[in-house]
Amino acid sequence: MFQILRKKAEMVSKDEALTGREAPIATAATHYVLDRPLTADVPEGHEVAVFGMGCFWGVERMFWKLPGVWLTMVGYAGGYTPNPTYEEVCTGRTGHNEVVRVVYDPEVITYEDLLKVFWEGHDPTQGMRQGNDVGTQYRSGIYATTDAQKQAAKSTRDTFAERMRAAGFGEITTEITDAPTFYFAEGYHQQYLAKNPGGYCGIGGTGVTCPIGTGLPAT
């Protein structure tokens, strides 16, 4: 069992990744909570943020609750396999992370507000895991869609790292990269905890606060 977990926590190489498929897998048509088309175009004046914080069921719920968030969706990003399935991602052989894509109105909620929820909503020091969930798909990641987002992510990481060290935690392992291709997860994963209120949620913060944004709640 230890060997299996260790293997899942090691990033697969591009040459060893699963081949995937050309066609996208089916997803939900409508957001279960916000009642908007899940694949709708981004409205004018809105922006997109992409985060990986562990199991995407709980992560998505954090963001769809926030004022100014127009749409959320879960999917896979940061790997090699085109159009992967959940089962493939779970093998650790696609390289993908479980992520949440957030469409938001920056006139109502800033990217820094979203980053505050990100940093406070999970433990970004755990490497290829989050709590009891072990594997490369559970790594902490910020996938910037603009240069300004990338700079804000790095700046807040450095600020939060000081708070984490003072609280006795290790170094932050969050990857910060340009946003890669986003692949929609299957329909049953979308807004899973709204459809299944008693469902599993392995997401939890450290109790360390991040001094950025406007103080929006992390849950």
XYZ file of N, CA and C in Angstrom, residues 2 4-5 12 24 34-35 39-41 52 59 62 79 92 102 111 117 126 132 134 137 155 179 183 201 208 214:
84
model
N 1.947 1.240 0.801
C 2.834 2.391 0.844
C 3.433 2.674 -0.520
N 2.137 1.999 -3.435
C 1.103 2.552 -4.309
C 0.918 4.040 -4.039
N 0.836 4.414 -2.755
C 0.654 5.813 -2.395
C 1.859 6.650 -2.812
N 3.990 12.000 -12.921
C 4.269 11.143 -14.065
C 5.013 11.936 -15.143
N -13.867 15.738 -26.061
C -14.127 16.038 -24.651
C -15.105 15.041 -24.046
N -26.169 27.959 -9.441
C -26.304 29.288 -10.025
C -27.219 29.319 -11.248
N -27.633 28.167 -11.740
C -28.602 28.037 -12.824
C -28.186 28.797 -14.083
N -21.052 25.803 -19.603
C -20.012 26.091 -20.589
C -20.202 27.459 -21.241
N -20.924 28.351 -20.570
C -21.196 29.680 -21.118
C -19.904 30.459 -21.339
N -19.926 31.337 -22.327
C -18.799 32.242 -22.550
C -18.639 33.175 -21.349
N -6.207 24.879 -7.598
C -6.207 23.507 -7.126
C -5.902 23.504 -5.636
N -13.719 22.337 -2.702
C -13.146 23.595 -3.169
C -14.186 24.406 -3.934
N -16.618 26.396 -1.809
C -16.085 27.626 -1.216
C -16.317 28.833 -2.121
N -1.742 18.695 -16.478
C -1.143 17.415 -16.808
C -0.859 17.273 -18.284
N -3.059 8.696 -11.214
C -1.827 9.453 -11.130
C -1.023 9.431 -12.412
N -13.105 29.542 -11.841
C -14.020 30.536 -11.264
C -14.153 31.715 -12.224
N -9.406 39.674 -7.384
C -8.601 38.453 -7.430
C -7.925 38.223 -6.086
N -9.262 33.382 0.021
C -10.015 32.136 0.202
C -9.121 30.935 -0.111
N 1.610 20.826 1.926
C 1.568 19.368 1.996
C 2.068 18.649 0.741
N -5.963 13.481 4.080
C -5.876 12.044 3.801
C -5.898 11.724 2.309
N -4.186 11.540 -1.011
C -2.794 11.492 -1.454
C -2.725 11.288 -2.966
N -3.000 14.678 -8.022
C -4.230 15.394 -8.344
C -4.707 16.285 -7.206
N 3.149 37.255 -4.828
C 3.265 38.211 -3.737
C 2.529 37.726 -2.483
N -2.095 29.506 -16.681
C -3.204 28.559 -16.740
C -3.050 27.615 -17.936
N -9.900 20.990 -18.658
C -10.812 19.958 -19.150
C -11.947 19.780 -18.146
N -16.069 15.767 2.036
C -15.332 17.003 1.807
C -14.068 16.944 2.647
N -4.548 29.663 9.895
C -3.683 30.823 9.687
C -4.375 31.779 8.720
N -10.450 41.756 1.154
C -11.377 42.548 1.952
C -11.956 41.775 3.116
